[in-house]
Amino acid sequence: TAGITQAPTSQILAAGRSMTLRCTQDMRHNAMYWYRQDLGLGLRLIHYSNTAGTTGKGEVPDGYSVSRANTDDFPLTLASAVPSQTSVYFCASSDFGATDTQYFGPGTRLTVL
Amino acid sequence: QKEVEQNSGPLSVPEGAIASLNCTYSDRGSQSFFWYRQYSGKSPELIMSIYSNGDKEDGRFTAQLNKASQYVSLLIRDSQPSDSATYLCAVGNRDDKIIFGKGTRLHILP
C-alpha cells in the first residue's frame, strides 16, 4: 500500500498567490493532520481532522485552511502565501486520536518568494 | 502551554555503545508517548510507543516511562551509524492532541 502521498514534492510560489497542498491516505484512518516543520521550531500542528466532515485548528492555523470531504483526502490551502509560510509541510494520519501512532507522508517543501 | 522538552544535541555516541535520549513533558494528564526517528530530508517514522510506566523493549530499542517524574526516554543499544538521525519525542495529552518535541540530533561515531 502507498500509505500517505503528498503533492507536490516541492514548489516555489510567489507571495500573494494561492496554493493547495494535496494529501491522500489509503489506510482508511479516521484522523488526519497537517504540520509544518521549521529549523529550530520542530513540528507544529496547523490543522487536524478527527473524522471526515470535521476539522479543527492546531497551534499555527493562521493563513491556512483545510477541508475533509471524505476519509482519504485532506488538502491544505494557502489563500495568499507569505514568505513566512516557507517551510516543509507534512501530512499525517492515525486511526484514532492522540493515543494512536501517526503515519507521515513524504512532505512538501514550499518556498514563498 | 503544554510543552515537550528535549535536548537539541548533537549527542555523539561511539558505535556499539548505548545512546540515551531524554524527554520531559509538562501535562501530567498525558496518556500516550512516542519516539519517532527522522533522517535528514525525510519524514518522521515511529520507533516506539509506550503507554504505561516502566520499560518497553523492541530489539535494540527500549522506551522508559516515568509518569510521576513526567519523563520518557529512549535507549538504543549497540548503536550503529544507521541510527544517526534526529529523534522526536511526542506526547498525547488529555485534550487528544499530540505535541512534538523539537528533537535530539544523534550522531553515531564509527
Short mmCIF file of C-alpha atoms in Angstrom, two decimals:
data_model
loop_
_atom_site.label_atom_id
_atom_site.label_comp_id
_atom_site.label_asym_id
_atom_site.label_seq_id
_atom_site.Cartn_x
_atom_site.Cartn_y
_atom_site.Cartn_z
CA THR A 1 0.00 0.00 0.00
CA ALA A 2 1.12 3.56 -0.63
CA GLY A 3 0.23 4.83 2.85
CA ILE A 4 0.18 8.59 2.59
CA THR A 5 1.01 10.53 -0.54
CA GLN A 6 1.59 14.26 -0.81
CA ALA A 7 1.81 16.51 -3.84
CA PRO A 8 3.69 18.39 -4.98
CA THR A 9 7.09 17.26 -3.67
CA SER A 10 8.33 20.83 -3.81
CA GLN A 11 7.07 24.17 -5.02
CA ILE A 12 8.28 27.74 -5.40
CA LEU A 13 5.41 30.19 -5.04
CA ALA A 14 5.18 33.94 -5.46
CA ALA A 15 3.93 35.85 -2.46
CA GLY A 16 0.23 36.64 -2.71
CA ARG A 17 -0.56 33.55 -4.79
CA SER A 18 -2.77 30.77 -3.57
CA MET A 19 -1.86 27.13 -3.45
CA THR A 20 -3.33 23.82 -2.32
CA LEU A 21 -1.12 21.07 -0.94
CA ARG A 22 -2.64 17.68 -1.52
CA CYS A 23 -2.66 14.73 0.87
CA THR A 24 -4.21 11.32 0.32
CA GLN A 25 -4.12 8.25 2.54
CA ASP A 26 -5.18 4.71 1.68
CA MET A 27 -5.21 3.28 5.21
CA ARG A 28 -8.81 4.33 5.99
CA HIS A 29 -7.57 6.21 9.03
CA ASN A 30 -10.07 8.40 10.80
CA ALA A 31 -7.77 11.26 11.79
CA MET A 32 -5.52 13.37 9.60
CA TYR A 33 -3.13 16.19 10.39
CA TRP A 34 -1.10 18.92 8.75
CA TYR A 35 2.22 20.00 10.27
CA ARG A 36 4.89 22.45 9.28
CA GLN A 37 8.49 21.83 10.23
CA ASP A 38 10.95 24.67 10.54
CA LEU A 39 14.56 24.58 11.68
CA GLY A 40 14.74 25.15 15.41
CA LEU A 41 10.97 25.07 15.85
CA GLY A 42 10.21 21.41 15.31
CA LEU A 43 6.88 20.06 14.08
CA ARG A 44 3.95 22.38 14.63
CA LEU A 45 0.34 21.38 14.06
CA ILE A 46 -1.55 23.58 11.60
CA HIS A 47 -4.95 21.88 11.33
CA TYR A 48 -6.37 18.47 12.05
CA SER A 49 -9.43 16.39 11.31
CA ASN A 50 -10.63 13.69 13.68
CA THR A 51 -13.05 12.26 11.15
CA ALA A 52 -14.46 13.03 7.71
CA GLY A 53 -16.58 16.18 7.77
CA THR A 54 -14.86 17.75 10.81
CA THR A 55 -11.76 19.92 11.13
CA GLY A 56 -10.02 21.76 13.94
CA LYS A 57 -7.33 24.35 14.46
CA GLY A 58 -3.89 23.44 15.67
CA GLU A 59 -1.08 25.55 17.05
CA VAL A 60 -0.43 27.70 13.94
CA PRO A 61 -3.62 27.84 11.83
CA ASP A 62 -3.48 31.45 10.59
CA GLY A 63 -3.18 31.77 6.81
CA TYR A 64 -4.19 28.15 6.21
CA SER A 65 -7.48 26.36 5.61
CA VAL A 66 -8.41 22.70 5.29
CA SER A 67 -11.34 20.56 4.29
CA ARG A 68 -12.19 16.90 4.84
CA ALA A 69 -14.87 15.92 2.37
CA ASN A 70 -14.03 12.21 2.60
CA THR A 71 -11.87 9.83 4.61
CA ASP A 72 -8.93 9.71 2.23
CA ASP A 73 -8.21 13.33 1.29
CA PHE A 74 -7.13 16.27 3.42
CA PRO A 75 -5.99 19.25 1.32
CA LEU A 76 -4.28 22.28 2.84
CA THR A 77 -4.86 25.65 1.17
CA LEU A 78 -2.81 28.81 1.45
CA ALA A 79 -5.14 31.57 0.28
CA SER A 80 -2.49 34.28 -0.10
CA ALA A 81 1.01 32.99 0.55
CA VAL A 82 3.57 35.00 2.54
CA PRO A 83 7.32 34.36 2.86
CA SER A 84 6.90 33.20 6.49
CA GLN A 85 5.00 30.22 5.14
CA THR A 86 8.21 28.90 3.60
CA SER A 87 8.56 25.52 5.28
CA VAL A 88 8.38 21.77 4.89
CA TYR A 89 4.80 20.57 5.23
CA PHE A 90 3.96 17.08 6.43
CA CYS A 91 0.60 15.40 6.28
CA ALA A 92 -0.06 12.58 8.74
CA SER A 93 -2.83 10.20 9.66
CA SER A 94 -3.79 8.00 12.58
CA ASP A 95 -6.59 5.54 13.14
CA PHE A 96 -7.75 7.23 16.34
CA GLY A 97 -6.51 10.40 18.01
CA ALA A 98 -3.54 11.42 20.07
CA THR A 99 -3.33 7.97 21.65
CA ASP A 100 -2.53 6.36 18.31
CA THR A 101 0.55 6.24 16.11
CA GLN A 102 0.73 8.85 13.40
CA TYR A 103 1.99 7.91 9.94
CA PHE A 104 3.60 10.66 7.93
CA GLY A 105 3.67 11.45 4.25
CA PRO A 106 6.93 12.30 2.48
CA GLY A 107 6.43 16.03 2.81
CA THR A 108 6.15 19.08 0.56
CA ARG A 109 8.93 21.66 0.53
CA LEU A 110 7.37 25.07 -0.11
CA THR A 111 9.30 28.25 -0.80
CA VAL A 112 7.39 31.54 -0.91
CA LEU A 113 9.27 34.40 -2.52
CA GLN B 1 1.17 25.99 27.40
CA LYS B 2 1.70 22.26 27.20
CA GLU B 3 5.30 21.51 26.32
CA VAL B 4 7.60 18.66 25.41
CA GLU B 5 11.27 19.35 26.02
CA GLN B 6 14.28 17.63 24.51
CA ASN B 7 17.97 18.45 24.42
CA SER B 8 18.69 19.51 20.84
CA GLY B 9 22.13 17.90 20.79
CA PRO B 10 24.02 16.85 18.84
CA LEU B 11 24.55 13.81 21.01
CA SER B 12 27.64 11.94 19.85
CA VAL B 13 27.92 8.26 20.78
CA PRO B 14 30.60 5.74 19.73
CA GLU B 15 29.47 2.86 17.56
CA GLY B 16 28.46 -0.11 19.71
CA ALA B 17 27.71 2.00 22.78
CA ILE B 18 24.33 2.82 24.33
CA ALA B 19 22.65 6.04 23.22
CA SER B 20 20.30 7.59 25.77
CA LEU B 21 17.73 10.15 24.64
CA ASN B 22 15.58 12.02 27.13
CA CYS B 23 12.32 13.93 27.05
CA THR B 24 10.22 15.73 29.66
CA TYR B 25 6.64 16.86 29.33
CA SER B 26 4.50 19.36 31.20
CA ASP B 27 0.95 17.92 31.03
CA ARG B 28 0.63 15.49 33.92
CA GLY B 29 -2.53 14.05 32.35
CA SER B 30 -0.72 12.84 29.23
CA GLN B 31 -1.58 9.28 28.27
CA SER B 32 0.49 8.28 25.25
CA PHE B 33 4.14 8.65 24.42
CA PHE B 34 6.01 8.11 21.19
CA TRP B 35 9.52 8.18 19.79
CA TYR B 36 9.94 8.99 16.12
CA ARG B 37 13.12 8.88 14.08
CA GLN B 38 13.68 11.38 11.29
CA TYR B 39 16.53 11.12 8.83
CA SER B 40 17.64 14.34 7.16
CA GLY B 41 15.26 15.28 4.37
CA LYS B 42 12.82 12.52 5.24
CA SER B 43 9.58 12.26 7.18
CA PRO B 44 9.31 11.04 10.78
CA GLU B 45 8.76 7.32 11.33
CA LEU B 46 7.66 5.61 14.53
CA ILE B 47 10.29 3.80 16.59
CA MET B 48 8.42 3.06 19.80
CA SER B 49 5.19 3.85 21.58
CA ILE B 50 4.64 3.47 25.32
CA TYR B 51 1.56 3.98 27.44
CA SER B 52 2.37 2.54 30.91
CA ASN B 53 5.08 3.24 33.46
CA GLY B 54 8.16 1.11 33.11
CA ASP B 55 10.21 -0.23 30.26
CA LYS B 56 9.21 -1.46 26.82
CA GLU B 57 11.77 -3.24 24.68
CA ASP B 58 11.80 -3.80 20.92
CA GLY B 59 15.03 -5.17 19.53
CA ARG B 60 17.84 -2.72 20.26
CA PHE B 61 15.40 -0.06 21.43
CA THR B 62 13.99 0.40 24.93
CA ALA B 63 11.50 3.10 25.87
CA GLN B 64 11.22 4.06 29.53
CA LEU B 65 8.30 5.98 31.02
CA ASN B 66 8.02 7.57 34.45
CA LYS B 67 4.73 9.45 34.73
CA ALA B 68 5.42 10.65 38.26
CA SER B 69 8.55 12.43 37.04
CA GLN B 70 6.95 13.32 33.68
CA TYR B 71 9.90 11.80 31.93
CA VAL B 72 10.27 9.46 28.95
CA SER B 73 13.49 8.16 27.49
CA LEU B 74 14.74 6.04 24.60
CA LEU B 75 17.77 3.79 24.88
CA ILE B 76 19.48 2.46 21.78
CA ARG B 77 21.81 -0.46 22.46
CA ASP B 78 24.71 -1.42 20.19
CA SER B 79 24.41 1.89 18.35
CA GLN B 80 25.01 1.74 14.62
CA PRO B 81 25.94 4.51 12.16
CA SER B 82 22.48 4.00 10.62
CA ASP B 83 20.99 5.21 13.93
CA SER B 84 22.34 8.69 13.22
CA ALA B 85 19.20 10.81 12.87
CA THR B 86 17.00 13.25 14.74
CA TYR B 87 14.77 11.62 17.36
CA LEU B 88 11.45 13.27 18.11
CA CYS B 89 9.60 12.71 21.35
CA ALA B 90 5.81 13.08 21.04
CA VAL B 91 3.22 13.16 23.80
CA GLY B 92 -0.54 12.69 23.51
CA ASN B 93 -2.24 14.86 26.08
CA ARG B 94 -5.62 14.86 27.75
CA ASP B 95 -7.03 17.21 25.08
CA ASP B 96 -6.49 14.47 22.49
CA LYS B 97 -3.66 16.48 20.94
CA ILE B 98 -0.16 15.27 20.23
CA ILE B 99 2.72 17.60 20.99
CA PHE B 100 6.13 17.03 19.43
CA GLY B 101 9.43 17.99 20.98
CA LYS B 102 11.94 19.78 18.79
CA GLY B 103 14.09 16.67 18.55
CA THR B 104 17.54 15.49 19.55
CA ARG B 105 20.17 15.04 16.87
CA LEU B 106 22.07 11.79 17.40
CA HIS B 107 25.41 11.14 15.75
CA ILE B 108 26.95 7.69 15.97
CA LEU B 109 30.72 7.83 15.61
CA PRO B 110 32.17 4.95 13.53
#
